[in-house]
Each structure stands twice: as structure tokens, then as C-alpha cells.
């Protein structure tokens, strides 16, 4: 009788124990989410796509401003990189949480969707890519213009910005070799931002999304990897505050090769490889 009571008590205890809800999605669920999100973006009308792209570009400039502000007066390089990364994390979180359209996130979402769709949608992909890129650039320039006109920033900010931009444009010293180095650096940058998108999508609470975004962003900032959308924020401010580089230098010598690398990094090292790894589960 006593044994039966003990068993019943044990069963009741087990029943009352609640298994904690899993706080993240499995990788195959993340890839499915990428595919669905890419399809949703494609099915959105062009004016809405452009508005979301403009907002994403605006957030990139806000992130650039914050990253520079946090680094003013900091001499230790390691701490500077961490603070700059934290500053830019704010911009990416605004993009991810608001479902704005960022070119480098599109580099992950669209290939994931594209690899599972038919030929007739190809024109939609190209148009959406173009809308995202142009919208990001215009949004970045618009916010930079507002900030400069408002006269909100200090001379210390301009000095720190010049240092950061010269670090990003150092590849121009190496001619065509430097151009290809920017492209390779762009691959690394979007590989990391693709993982930021991956981790943020995987997380099911705000704290997890913040941490999942912050770590890859801090890493790409510290590594000086060339991320075209982030550079749009920095260069938009640079065009209006310094004459060290002409606008066409930013575009031809950095944004174009970085963008090519970003597409490769997102499409191959995130979308293609993860889709291949989880192809059986995706089909099921």
C-alpha cells in the first residue's frame, strides 16, 4: 500500500513539473522562416517595399552615428571596436524588429526563397533587390542630411568619423587588388550579418534577439569587414562632413565590390549551405 502511495506521489510530482518552453527555433525552422519571409517580401507591392527599404537605410545611418558617438575619446582599440559594434547593433535591431528591408538581409532571404521557386519569379527577385538597395541608400542619405542640418553633432564626432571612414577606405591604396580585397571582405561581412539574421530569427524573445544580433555585428565591425548597408550610413555622413573622398570613390571603390561580396556571402555561405545541409528536413 505504501509503495502504491509513493508511486502515485511520484507520478503527481512528475506531472506538476513543467518542461520549460524551448527559447529558440531549430535551424531547419529558421530556414523555413527565411523562405516564407522572402516570399512575403516579394508579394509586397513595390511602394511598400521602397518605404521599408528607406526605413532600413535610415536605421543604418542612426546605427553609424551611435557607433561613432560611443567611440569618441576611447583610446583602447579593443574597447573601441566593442562600443562601435554595440552602437551599430542598435541600427540592426531596429531593422530586424520592424521587418524593414535591408539589402544585406535580402541577400539571405531571397536566395533561400529563390532556390525553391520557379523561373517566372526571377524578375520579381531582381526588382526587389534593386528596390532594397536604392531605398537603403536614399534612406541613409536622408537621415544623414537631417542630422547635419540639425547641427546636432560636435567637431569630435567629425574627427572620429574621419578616422573610421579612412579605415574602411584603406583598400583604395592597393588599386585593383584592393578592389578585390573589398569584395572578399564583403563576403565575410554578409556571412556574419547572415548569421545575425539567423540567430535573431532563431531567438524567441527580445533578449535573445539582442544578443543574437550583437555578437556577429561586433565581430564584423572589429574585423573591418565591408558591409555595404553599414557603409552607406557612414559614407552618407562622410559625403556631408569631409572632403577626403569623393562620392564616386565611395561607390566605385567600396560599395560596388562590397555589395558583390555581400551577395555571395549571404547567398552561398548562409542560404545555399544551410539549405543543402537540411534539404531532407525542408522537403519533409
XYZ file of N, CA and C in Angstrom, residues 32 70 104 127 163 182 242:
21
model
N 13.142 27.683 -42.971
C 11.771 27.768 -43.459
C 11.218 29.168 -43.256
N 29.741 56.523 -29.501
C 30.224 55.700 -28.396
C 31.746 55.582 -28.373
N 21.408 43.691 -47.276
C 22.239 42.558 -46.873
C 21.443 41.456 -46.185
N 13.925 42.915 -59.204
C 13.307 44.194 -58.884
C 13.375 44.471 -57.385
N 38.314 59.216 -39.027
C 39.207 58.095 -38.708
C 38.577 56.774 -39.123
N 38.188 44.249 -51.025
C 36.901 44.732 -50.511
C 35.808 43.707 -50.782
N 33.153 65.638 -44.762
C 34.579 65.618 -45.081
C 34.777 65.548 -46.587
